[in-house]
Coordinates of C-alpha atoms and ligand atoms in Angstrom, one line a residue:
Chain A
X1 CA 89.4 85.5 111.0
X2 CA 93.1 85.6 111.3
X3 CA 93.1 88.9 113.2
X4 CA 90.3 90.6 115.1
X5 CA 90.9 93.9 116.7
X6 CA 88.0 95.3 118.8
X7 CA 87.7 98.7 120.5
X8 CA 91.4 99.1 121.0
X9 CA 92.4 102.0 123.2
X10 CA 95.9 103.1 124.2
X11 CA 96.5 105.8 126.8
X12 CA 100.1 106.6 127.3
X13 CA 101.4 107.9 130.7
X14 CA 100.5 111.5 131.1
X15 CA 97.0 110.6 129.9
X16 CA 97.6 111.0 126.1
X17 CA 95.1 109.0 124.1
X18 CA 97.0 107.6 121.1
X19 CA 94.5 105.0 120.0
X20 CA 90.8 105.6 120.7
X21 CA 88.4 102.8 119.9
X22 CA 89.9 101.1 116.9
X23 CA 88.4 98.0 115.4
X24 CA 89.2 96.0 112.2
X25 CA 89.4 92.5 110.9
X26 CA 91.8 90.7 108.7
X27 CA 90.8 87.3 107.2
X28 CA 93.2 84.5 106.5
X29 CA 95.2 85.4 103.4
X30 CA 93.9 88.9 103.4
X31 CA 95.7 92.2 102.8
X32 CA 94.7 95.2 104.8
X33 CA 96.2 98.7 104.4
X34 CA 96.4 101.1 107.3
X35 CA 96.9 104.7 106.1
X36 CA 96.6 108.0 108.0
X37 CA 98.1 111.0 109.5
X38 CA 101.5 111.0 111.1
X39 CA 100.9 110.4 114.8
X40 CA 97.4 109.0 114.3
X41 CA 98.3 105.7 116.1
X42 CA 99.2 103.3 113.3
X43 CA 102.4 102.1 114.7
X44 CA 100.9 101.9 118.2
X45 CA 98.1 99.6 116.8
X46 CA 100.7 97.5 115.0
X47 CA 102.8 97.1 118.2
X48 CA 99.7 96.1 120.2
X49 CA 98.8 93.5 117.5
X50 CA 102.3 92.0 117.7
X51 CA 102.3 92.1 121.5
X52 CA 105.1 94.6 121.8
X53 CA 102.8 97.1 123.5
X54 CA 99.9 96.5 125.9
X55 CA 96.5 98.0 125.1
X56 CA 94.8 100.0 127.8
X57 CA 91.6 98.3 126.9
X58 CA 90.1 96.4 124.0
X59 CA 90.9 93.0 122.5
X60 CA 93.2 91.5 119.9
X61 CA 92.5 88.0 118.7
X62 CA 95.4 86.5 116.8
X63 CA 97.9 83.7 117.1
X64 CA 101.0 85.7 118.1
X65 CA 103.4 82.9 117.3
X66 CA 102.5 83.3 113.6
X67 CA 103.0 87.0 113.4
X68 CA 106.2 88.8 112.2
X69 CA 106.7 92.6 111.9
X70 CA 108.9 94.8 109.8
X71 CA 109.5 98.0 111.6
X72 CA 109.4 101.6 110.4
X73 CA 113.0 102.1 111.4
X74 CA 115.0 98.9 110.8
X75 CA 118.1 100.3 112.3
X76 CA 116.4 100.1 115.7
X77 CA 115.2 96.5 115.1
X78 CA 118.3 94.9 113.7
X79 CA 121.0 93.9 116.3
X80 CA 123.9 96.2 115.6
X81 CA 126.5 93.5 116.5
X82 CA 124.9 90.7 114.4
X83 CA 125.9 90.1 110.8
X84 CA 123.1 89.7 108.2
X85 CA 123.9 85.9 107.9
X86 CA 123.7 85.2 111.6
X87 CA 120.5 87.3 111.9
X88 CA 118.8 85.3 109.2
X89 CA 120.2 81.9 110.4
X90 CA 119.0 82.5 113.9
X91 CA 115.4 83.0 112.7
X92 CA 115.6 80.0 110.4
X93 CA 117.0 77.8 113.2
X94 CA 114.2 78.9 115.5
X95 CA 111.2 78.8 113.1
X96 CA 112.0 75.9 110.7
X97 CA 113.4 72.3 111.0
X98 CA 115.9 72.9 108.2
X99 CA 119.4 71.4 108.9
X100 CA 122.4 73.8 108.7
X101 CA 123.2 73.3 105.0
X102 CA 119.6 73.8 103.9
X103 CA 119.4 76.9 106.1
X104 CA 122.4 78.2 104.2
X105 CA 120.7 77.8 100.8
X106 CA 117.4 79.2 102.1
X107 CA 119.3 82.2 103.3
X108 CA 120.7 82.7 99.8
X109 CA 117.2 82.4 98.4
X110 CA 115.8 85.0 100.9
X111 CA 118.6 87.4 100.2
X112 CA 118.0 87.1 96.5
X113 CA 114.2 87.6 96.9
X114 CA 114.9 91.0 98.4
X115 CA 117.5 92.0 95.9
X116 CA 120.6 91.3 98.1
X117 CA 123.1 88.5 97.8
X118 CA 125.9 86.5 99.4
X119 CA 128.1 89.6 99.5
X120 CA 125.8 91.1 102.1
X121 CA 125.8 88.0 104.3
X122 CA 128.9 88.8 106.4
X123 CA 128.1 92.4 106.8
X124 CA 127.0 94.4 109.9
X125 CA 123.9 96.6 109.7
X126 CA 125.9 99.8 109.9
X127 CA 127.7 99.0 106.7
X128 CA 124.4 98.8 104.8
X129 CA 122.4 101.7 103.2
X130 CA 118.9 102.5 104.6
X131 CA 117.2 100.5 101.9
X132 CA 119.5 97.5 102.3
X133 CA 118.8 97.4 106.0
X134 CA 115.1 97.5 105.3
X135 CA 115.4 94.6 102.9
X136 CA 117.3 92.5 105.5
X137 CA 114.4 93.2 107.9
X138 CA 111.9 92.0 105.3
X139 CA 114.0 88.8 104.6
X140 CA 114.2 88.1 108.3
X141 CA 110.5 88.4 108.7
X142 CA 109.8 86.1 105.8
X143 CA 112.3 83.6 107.1
X144 CA 110.0 82.7 109.9
X145 CA 107.1 81.7 107.5
X146 CA 104.6 83.9 109.3
X147 CA 100.8 83.7 108.7
X148 CA 100.5 87.4 109.3
X149 CA 103.2 89.9 108.3
X150 CA 102.9 93.4 109.7
X151 CA 104.7 95.9 107.6
X152 CA 105.2 99.4 109.0
X153 CA 106.3 101.7 106.2
X154 CA 108.5 98.8 105.1
X155 CA 108.9 99.8 101.5
X156 CA 109.1 103.6 101.8
X157 CA 112.9 103.7 102.0
X158 CA 113.4 101.7 98.7
X159 CA 113.9 103.0 95.3
X160 CA 111.0 102.3 93.0
X161 CA 112.6 99.5 91.0
X162 CA 113.6 97.5 94.2
X163 CA 110.3 98.4 95.7
X164 CA 108.6 96.9 92.6
X165 CA 110.6 93.7 93.1
X166 CA 109.5 93.5 96.8
X167 CA 105.9 94.3 96.0
X168 CA 105.8 91.6 93.3
X169 CA 107.4 89.3 95.9
X170 CA 104.7 90.1 98.5
X171 CA 101.9 89.6 95.9
X172 CA 103.4 86.2 94.9
X173 CA 104.0 85.0 98.4
X174 CA 100.4 85.7 99.3
X175 CA 99.1 83.8 96.3
X176 CA 101.5 80.9 97.0
X177 CA 101.3 80.5 100.8
X178 CA 98.2 82.5 101.9
X179 CA 100.3 84.8 104.1
X180 CA 98.3 87.9 105.2
X181 CA 99.5 91.4 105.4
X182 CA 98.7 94.3 107.7
X183 CA 100.3 97.0 105.6
X184 CA 101.0 100.4 107.1
X185 CA 102.0 102.9 104.4
X186 CA 101.5 106.4 103.3
X187 CA 101.9 105.5 99.6
X188 CA 98.4 105.2 98.1
X189 CA 99.7 103.7 94.8
X190 CA 101.3 100.9 96.9
X191 CA 98.0 100.4 98.7
X192 CA 96.2 100.1 95.4
X193 CA 98.7 97.6 94.2
X194 CA 99.0 95.3 97.2
X195 CA 95.9 95.6 99.4
X196 CA 92.3 94.6 99.2
X197 CA 90.9 96.5 102.1
X198 CA 91.9 99.8 103.8
X199 CA 91.3 101.6 107.1
X200 CA 92.0 105.3 107.2
X201 CA 93.1 106.6 110.6
X202 CA 93.1 110.2 112.0
X203 CA 93.9 111.2 115.6
X204 CA 93.6 107.7 117.1
X205 CA 90.4 106.8 115.3
X206 CA 89.3 105.0 112.2
X207 CA 87.5 107.6 110.1
X208 CA 86.8 105.4 107.1
X209 CA 87.3 101.8 106.0
X210 CA 86.3 99.5 103.1
X211 CA 87.5 98.0 99.8
X212 CA 90.6 99.9 98.5
X213 CA 89.0 100.6 95.2
X214 CA 85.9 102.0 96.7
X215 CA 87.6 104.1 99.4
X216 CA 90.2 105.6 97.0
X217 CA 87.8 106.3 94.1
X218 CA 84.9 107.6 96.2
X219 CA 86.4 108.8 99.5
X220 CA 83.6 109.6 102.0
X221 CA 85.6 111.3 104.7
X222 CA 87.2 114.8 104.3
X223 CA 90.5 113.5 105.7
X224 CA 90.6 110.7 103.1
X225 CA 90.0 113.3 100.3
X226 CA 92.8 115.4 101.7
X227 CA 95.1 112.4 101.8
X228 CA 94.4 111.6 98.1
X229 CA 94.9 115.3 97.1
X230 CA 98.4 115.3 98.8
X231 CA 99.8 112.6 96.6
X232 CA 102.6 114.0 94.5
X233 CA 101.9 113.9 90.7
X234 CA 103.0 115.8 87.7
X235 CA 101.9 119.5 88.0
X236 CA 101.3 119.2 91.7
X237 CA 102.4 122.2 93.8
X238 CA 102.8 121.5 97.5
X239 CA 100.8 123.9 99.7
X240 CA 100.9 124.7 103.4
X241 CA 98.0 124.5 105.8
X242 CA 96.7 121.3 104.3
X243 CA 97.3 119.1 107.3
X244 CA 97.2 119.2 111.1
X245 CA 99.6 117.2 113.2
X246 CA 98.1 114.4 115.2
Chain B
X1 CA 126.9 131.1 91.5
X2 CA 127.9 127.6 92.6
X3 CA 127.3 127.1 96.3
X4 CA 128.1 123.4 96.5
X5 CA 130.5 121.9 94.0
X6 CA 131.4 118.2 93.8
X7 CA 134.1 117.5 91.3
X8 CA 135.2 114.0 90.6
X9 CA 134.3 112.9 94.1
X10 CA 135.5 109.4 94.8
X11 CA 135.0 107.6 98.1
X12 CA 136.4 104.3 99.3
X13 CA 135.7 102.6 102.6
X14 CA 138.2 100.0 103.6
X15 CA 139.4 99.7 100.0
X16 CA 135.9 99.2 98.6
X17 CA 134.7 101.8 96.1
X18 CA 131.5 103.5 97.2
X19 CA 131.4 106.5 95.0
X20 CA 133.2 106.2 91.6
X21 CA 133.1 109.7 90.3
X22 CA 130.4 112.2 91.3
X23 CA 130.4 115.6 89.7
X24 CA 127.5 117.9 90.6
X25 CA 127.1 121.6 91.2
X26 CA 124.3 123.2 93.2
X27 CA 123.8 126.9 92.7
X28 CA 122.9 129.3 95.5
X29 CA 119.2 129.0 96.1
X30 CA 118.8 126.0 93.8
X31 CA 117.1 122.7 94.7
X32 CA 118.6 119.6 93.2
X33 CA 116.9 116.2 93.7
X34 CA 119.1 113.1 94.1
X35 CA 117.3 109.9 93.2
X36 CA 118.4 106.4 92.3
X37 CA 119.0 102.9 93.4
X38 CA 119.1 101.9 97.1
X39 CA 122.8 101.5 97.9
X40 CA 123.9 103.6 95.0
X41 CA 125.6 106.2 97.2
X42 CA 123.1 109.0 97.7
X43 CA 123.6 109.2 101.5
X44 CA 127.3 108.9 101.2
X45 CA 127.4 111.8 98.7
X46 CA 125.6 114.1 101.1
X47 CA 127.5 112.9 104.1
X48 CA 130.8 113.6 102.4
X49 CA 129.8 117.3 102.2
X50 CA 129.8 117.5 106.0
X51 CA 132.8 115.1 106.3
X52 CA 130.5 112.6 108.1
X53 CA 131.7 109.5 106.4
X54 CA 132.5 106.3 108.3
X55 CA 135.9 105.8 109.8
X56 CA 138.3 104.3 107.3
X57 CA 136.9 106.3 104.3
X58 CA 139.3 107.7 101.7
X59 CA 138.1 110.7 99.8
X60 CA 139.5 112.0 96.5
X61 CA 138.3 114.7 94.2
X62 CA 137.0 118.0 95.5
X63 CA 134.1 119.3 97.5
X64 CA 133.5 123.0 97.9
X65 CA 130.9 124.9 99.8
X66 CA 130.8 128.6 99.1
X67 CA 134.2 128.3 97.5
X68 CA 135.8 126.7 100.5
X69 CA 137.5 123.3 100.1
X70 CA 135.7 121.1 102.6
X71 CA 138.5 118.6 102.9
X72 CA 141.0 121.3 103.9
X73 CA 138.8 122.9 106.7
X74 CA 140.3 122.8 110.1
X75 CA 138.2 121.6 113.0
X76 CA 136.9 125.2 113.8
X77 CA 136.0 125.7 110.2
X78 CA 134.3 122.4 110.0
X79 CA 132.3 123.2 113.1
X80 CA 131.3 126.6 111.7
X81 CA 130.1 125.0 108.5
X82 CA 128.1 122.3 110.3
X83 CA 126.4 124.6 112.8
X84 CA 125.8 127.6 110.5
X85 CA 126.1 127.2 106.7
X86 CA 125.0 123.7 106.1
X87 CA 122.2 121.8 107.8
X88 CA 121.4 118.1 107.4
X89 CA 118.2 116.2 107.8
X90 CA 118.8 112.4 108.0
X91 CA 116.7 109.5 106.7
X92 CA 116.1 108.1 110.2
X93 CA 115.2 110.8 112.8
X94 CA 115.8 108.4 115.6
X95 CA 119.5 108.1 114.7
X96 CA 119.8 111.9 114.8
X97 CA 118.2 112.9 118.1
X98 CA 119.8 112.0 121.4
X99 CA 117.3 109.5 122.9
X100 CA 117.8 110.6 126.5
X101 CA 117.4 114.4 126.0
X102 CA 114.2 116.3 125.7
X103 CA 113.0 117.7 122.4
X104 CA 113.3 121.2 123.9
X105 CA 117.0 120.6 124.9
X106 CA 117.7 119.3 121.4
X107 CA 116.3 122.4 119.7
X108 CA 117.6 125.1 122.0
X109 CA 121.1 123.6 122.1
X110 CA 121.5 124.5 118.4
X111 CA 120.4 128.0 119.0
X112 CA 122.4 128.5 122.3
X113 CA 125.5 127.4 120.4
X114 CA 125.1 130.6 118.5
X115 CA 125.1 132.7 121.6
X116 CA 121.3 133.2 121.9
X117 CA 119.9 133.5 125.4
X118 CA 117.9 130.6 127.0
X119 CA 114.6 132.5 127.0
X120 CA 115.0 133.6 123.4
X121 CA 116.1 130.1 122.3
X122 CA 113.1 128.7 124.0
X123 CA 110.8 131.1 122.3
X124 CA 112.2 130.4 118.9
X125 CA 112.1 126.7 119.4
X126 CA 108.4 126.9 120.2
X127 CA 107.9 129.1 117.1
X128 CA 109.9 126.7 114.9
X129 CA 107.9 123.7 116.1
X130 CA 104.6 125.5 115.4
X131 CA 106.0 126.5 112.0
X132 CA 106.6 122.9 111.0
X133 CA 103.1 121.9 112.2
X134 CA 103.8 120.1 115.5
X135 CA 100.8 120.0 117.8
X136 CA 100.8 120.4 121.7
X137 CA 104.1 122.2 121.4
X138 CA 104.6 123.0 125.1
X139 CA 104.1 119.3 125.9
X140 CA 106.4 118.2 123.1
X141 CA 109.2 120.4 124.4
X142 CA 109.4 118.2 127.5
X143 CA 109.0 114.9 125.8
X144 CA 111.8 112.5 124.8
X145 CA 112.2 111.0 121.3
X146 CA 110.5 107.6 122.1
X147 CA 107.3 109.5 123.0
X148 CA 107.0 110.9 119.5
X149 CA 105.8 109.1 116.3
X150 CA 108.3 108.8 113.5
X151 CA 106.7 111.6 111.6
X152 CA 106.6 114.0 114.5
X153 CA 110.2 113.4 115.4
X154 CA 111.2 114.1 111.8
X155 CA 109.4 117.5 112.0
X156 CA 111.5 118.2 115.1
X157 CA 114.7 117.5 113.1
X158 CA 113.5 119.7 110.3
X159 CA 112.8 122.5 112.8
X160 CA 116.4 122.1 114.1
X161 CA 117.7 122.3 110.5
X162 CA 115.9 125.5 109.8
X163 CA 116.9 127.0 113.2
X164 CA 120.3 128.1 112.0
X165 CA 119.1 129.7 108.8
X166 CA 121.6 127.8 106.7
X167 CA 122.6 128.5 103.1
X168 CA 122.3 124.9 102.2
X169 CA 120.1 122.1 103.5
X170 CA 121.0 118.5 102.8
X171 CA 117.9 116.5 103.2
X172 CA 118.2 112.7 103.1
X173 CA 114.7 111.3 102.5
X174 CA 113.3 113.8 104.9
X175 CA 109.7 112.8 104.3
X176 CA 110.0 109.0 104.0
X177 CA 108.6 108.6 107.6
X178 CA 105.7 111.0 107.0
X179 CA 102.2 110.6 105.7
X180 CA 101.4 112.4 102.5
X181 CA 99.6 115.3 104.0
X182 CA 102.4 115.9 106.4
X183 CA 104.9 115.4 103.6
X184 CA 103.1 118.1 101.6
X185 CA 103.3 120.5 104.6
X186 CA 107.0 119.8 105.1
X187 CA 108.0 120.2 101.5
X188 CA 105.9 123.4 101.3
X189 CA 107.8 124.6 104.4
X190 CA 111.2 123.8 102.8
X191 CA 110.0 125.6 99.7
X192 CA 108.9 128.7 101.7
X193 CA 112.3 128.8 103.4
X194 CA 114.0 128.7 100.1
X195 CA 112.0 131.5 98.7
X196 CA 112.4 133.7 101.8
X197 CA 116.1 133.1 102.4
X198 CA 117.4 131.8 99.1
X199 CA 118.4 128.5 100.8
X200 CA 119.8 125.9 98.5
X201 CA 118.6 122.3 98.8
X202 CA 120.0 118.9 98.0
X203 CA 117.1 116.6 98.4
X204 CA 117.3 112.8 98.4
X205 CA 114.1 111.0 97.6
X206 CA 112.7 107.7 96.2
X207 CA 109.5 109.4 95.1
X208 CA 110.3 110.7 91.6
X209 CA 107.1 112.8 91.5
X210 CA 107.9 114.4 94.8
X211 CA 111.5 115.2 93.8
X212 CA 110.2 116.7 90.5
X213 CA 107.7 118.9 92.4
X214 CA 110.3 120.1 95.0
X215 CA 113.4 120.5 92.9
X216 CA 114.7 122.5 89.9
X217 CA 116.9 119.7 88.6
X218 CA 117.0 115.9 89.1
X219 CA 120.3 113.9 89.3
X220 CA 120.0 110.2 89.0
X221 CA 122.5 107.9 90.7
X222 CA 123.4 104.3 90.0
X223 CA 126.3 102.3 91.5
X224 CA 128.3 105.3 92.8
X225 CA 127.8 107.5 89.7
X226 CA 125.5 110.2 88.5
X227 CA 124.2 108.8 85.2
X228 CA 121.7 111.5 84.3
X229 CA 120.9 115.1 85.2
X230 CA 117.9 116.9 83.8
X231 CA 115.4 119.7 84.6
X232 CA 112.8 118.5 87.0
X233 CA 109.9 119.6 84.9
X234 CA 111.2 117.6 82.0
X235 CA 111.7 114.3 84.0
X236 CA 109.0 112.3 82.2
X237 CA 109.5 113.7 78.8
X238 CA 113.3 113.9 78.5
X239 CA 114.6 111.0 80.6
X240 CA 117.0 109.3 78.2
X241 CA 119.3 107.1 80.3
X242 CA 118.1 103.5 80.2
X243 CA 118.3 103.4 84.0
X244 CA 116.2 106.5 84.5
X245 CA 113.6 105.2 82.0
X246 CA 113.5 101.8 83.9
X247 CA 112.9 103.7 87.2
X248 CA 110.1 105.7 85.8
X249 CA 108.5 102.5 84.4
X250 CA 108.7 100.6 87.8
X251 CA 106.5 103.1 89.8
X252 CA 103.4 101.3 91.1
X253 CA 101.3 104.0 89.5
X254 CA 102.7 103.2 86.1
X255 CA 100.6 100.0 85.7
X256 CA 97.1 99.0 86.5
X257 CA 96.5 97.5 90.0
X258 CA 96.7 93.7 89.9
X259 CA 99.3 93.6 87.0
X260 CA 102.9 92.9 87.6
X261 CA 105.2 95.8 88.3
X262 CA 108.1 96.2 85.9
X263 CA 111.5 95.5 87.5
X264 CA 115.1 95.8 86.3
X265 CA 116.5 92.3 85.5
X266 CA 119.6 91.2 87.3
X267 CA 120.7 92.2 90.8
X268 CA 121.4 95.7 92.1
X269 CA 125.0 96.6 91.8
X270 CA 127.4 98.4 94.0
X271 CA 130.1 100.7 92.7
X272 CA 132.7 98.1 93.7
X273 CA 131.4 95.4 91.5
X274 CA 130.2 97.5 88.6
X275 CA 131.8 96.9 85.1
X276 CA 134.8 99.0 84.2
X277 CA 132.8 100.8 81.5
X278 CA 129.2 101.9 82.0
X279 CA 128.0 101.1 85.5
X280 CA 124.6 100.0 84.2
X281 CA 125.9 97.8 81.3
X282 CA 125.3 94.5 83.0
X283 CA 121.6 95.2 83.4
X284 CA 121.0 97.4 80.4
X285 CA 118.7 96.1 77.7
X286 CA 120.6 98.1 75.0
X287 CA 124.2 97.4 76.1
X288 CA 126.8 96.8 73.4
X289 CA 130.4 95.4 74.0
X290 CA 132.1 98.7 74.3
X291 CA 129.6 99.8 77.0
X292 CA 131.3 97.3 79.3
X293 CA 134.7 98.5 78.5
X294 CA 134.6 102.3 78.0
X295 CA 133.2 104.6 80.6
X296 CA 130.7 107.0 79.2
X297 CA 130.9 110.6 80.3
X298 CA 127.9 112.9 81.1
X299 CA 127.1 114.6 77.8
X300 CA 124.4 117.0 76.7
X301 CA 121.2 115.3 75.4
X302 CA 117.9 117.0 75.1
X303 CA 117.5 119.4 78.0
X304 CA 120.0 117.6 80.3
X305 CA 123.1 115.5 80.6
X306 CA 123.3 111.7 80.4
X307 CA 126.2 109.2 80.6
X308 CA 125.4 106.7 77.9
X309 CA 127.3 105.6 74.8
X310 CA 124.1 105.0 72.9
X311 CA 122.9 108.5 73.1
X312 CA 121.8 110.8 71.4
X313 CA 120.4 108.3 68.9
X314 CA 120.6 104.8 70.3
X315 CA 118.1 104.6 73.1
X316 CA 114.5 104.7 72.1
X317 CA 112.7 107.6 73.6
X318 CA 110.0 106.4 76.0
X319 CA 107.9 109.1 77.6
Ligands
ATP401 N1 105.8 105.7 124.4 C1 105.0 106.7 124.1 N2 104.8 107.6 125.1 C2 103.9 108.7 124.9 N3 103.3 109.0 123.7 C3 103.6 108.1 122.7 C4 104.4 107.0 122.8 N4 104.5 106.3 121.6 C5 103.7 107.0 120.8 N5 103.1 108.1 121.4 C6 102.2 109.1 120.8 O1 101.1 108.4 120.3 C7 100.7 109.0 119.1 C8 100.6 107.9 118.0 O2 101.9 107.5 117.7 P1 102.2 106.3 116.5 O3 103.7 106.1 116.5 O4 101.3 105.2 116.7 O5 101.8 107.2 115.2 P2 101.8 106.7 113.7 O6 100.4 106.8 113.2 O7 102.6 105.5 113.5 O8 102.6 108.0 113.1 P3 103.8 108.0 111.9 O9 103.1 108.0 110.6 O10 104.4 109.4 112.2 O11 104.7 106.9 112.2 C9 101.7 110.1 118.8 O12 101.1 111.4 119.1 C10 102.9 109.8 119.6 O13 103.5 111.0 120.0
ATP402 N1 130.0 102.0 107.1 C1 130.1 101.4 105.9 N2 131.1 100.6 105.5 C2 131.2 100.0 104.3 N3 130.2 100.2 103.3 C3 129.2 101.0 103.6 C4 129.1 101.7 104.9 N4 127.9 102.4 104.8 C5 127.4 102.2 103.6 N5 128.2 101.4 102.9 C6 127.9 101.0 101.5 O1 127.9 102.1 100.7 C7 127.0 102.0 99.6 C8 126.3 103.4 99.5 O2 125.5 103.6 100.6 P1 124.5 104.8 100.8 O3 124.0 104.7 102.2 O4 125.1 106.0 100.3 O5 123.3 104.4 99.7 P2 122.0 105.2 99.3 O6 122.1 105.5 97.9 O7 121.7 106.3 100.3 O8 120.9 104.0 99.5 P3 119.4 104.0 100.2 O9 118.5 104.6 99.2 O10 119.1 102.6 100.5 O11 119.5 104.9 101.5 C9 126.1 100.9 99.9 O12 126.3 99.8 99.0 C10 126.5 100.4 101.3 O13 126.5 99.0 101.4
MG403 MG1 104.4 105.0 112.7
MG404 MG1 120.4 106.5 101.9

């Protein structure tokens, strides 16, 4: 296994239990979706996996040097004073043996992969739109050639055509390099498209898990059914009282 | 009656064109969805309404709210508009809420600015948080932003926007950080507020189905322009602009899992580099020579308006 998570528990100061006995596995080259309620502990789990947060108890087995993460809010994770070019070059210099000129062309490739180009290279994050920042964060994560990429709502801020380009890119990269994804998202059609397995979280716990096709076509848990019913579609009328905050 | 009127709005930042020409009217009580390419200027369009553009921006064309010219407001008028008539919910809640203040302070400040007593402000803040589905409300009031998940913090921001009972809510991807069940709750709350108080809404989203469910009309942006406007309930049937059609086809739900998603060939374009004629001409499968040279204007087609030289007959109708 590339990643083994066992009985993860996170209690924040004040005694709040954010993650309560979470276990899952991700094989080499696998693609696991984590879906679930807002506040159910998805980001906290991801931060523990990448080593940004310490678990209160439980174990995570993974080679942390081979993990990259794209954050839910890229503005927080990009250095505000660093241009796109210097941000990407720094990662390439650190994680690859490419000489300066090769790094330059690799940077061009990476930008193109995420639908950006040379014009964005000299720019600071604040001069980019939300989706453009998100794509810089994805390019930066890919620059490090990780074995495991943790994506926390990484495609939610993209319009559907650019999202399609990034999803195709993720599918291709996995086929070509065997990179694995831990994919946190609320978009079930994205889950269907990119992931093989899924865990459904609610209030700090895993309430259901299995193959994507199985879980989404025959949801066993009431929360999973509610999740599926909340997906916007033609004729859908949003109603109150369908969810509880976590 | 027009509540928000944008007429020939053009924005340049440091000499670079960001919005080429945006014309859009939102009636009192109406909900308009703004969808389109990342970087096309959706956020800048709504920011210009509150005069919250980056330093060095140059704005031409007119913006009116309730008949008042926004660009002529003095600082008192601007403050009144921002704190009373128009509320804004941003894409990233962490950029909105002061990280060192408590949630309670953030919410009650808005109310106390309107001369409401501390006790009453506190009571209303608690009621608002409960209304938008925040749990453990008393504990949340004393927490700081980093102690809340992205979704919870966005609900706090939405509660703050509702607090002033505005006439217009500008919502920039308000539910992008939320799971779908919470999203359903939040858009239902927005809907309820609109029904109760006749609040108008300008709603940016990348989820076309969501925008269609929440809004009366949909405006589609590409490279600093609105290229199509149509009734939300006709989005799938009547979309006629080649860009709108391409967007609808690239949704992951539009193909079977495992097959390749359709994308738009070429690179996304900013307003600054777009051709002189139609902004979409360089990537349009149907473009003819004069598309690159002559700018098309929004003209009636089917139930809406589209800016395309090839309409009404030239673009195949794909539902
Ligand atoms: N530093 C912290 N201190 C205290 N509580 C925290 C902290 N970080 C997160 N929490 C709480 O832990 C719970 C889980 O948060 P987390 O960010 O993991 O949720 P999530 O599933 O990612 O939600 P979302 O979909 O809204 O991003 C929430 O109730 C949140 O308020
Ligand atoms: N401070 C700035 N200085 C210069 N250019 C900027 C600045 N902020 C944004 N831009 C540019 O303005 C254009 C429009 O940005 P805007 O944020 O309105 O896009 P958007 O349609 O909201 O995109 P998204 O869907 O990704 O949020 C983008 O191409 C962006 O690069
Ligand atoms: Mg999260
Ligand atoms: Mg935006």
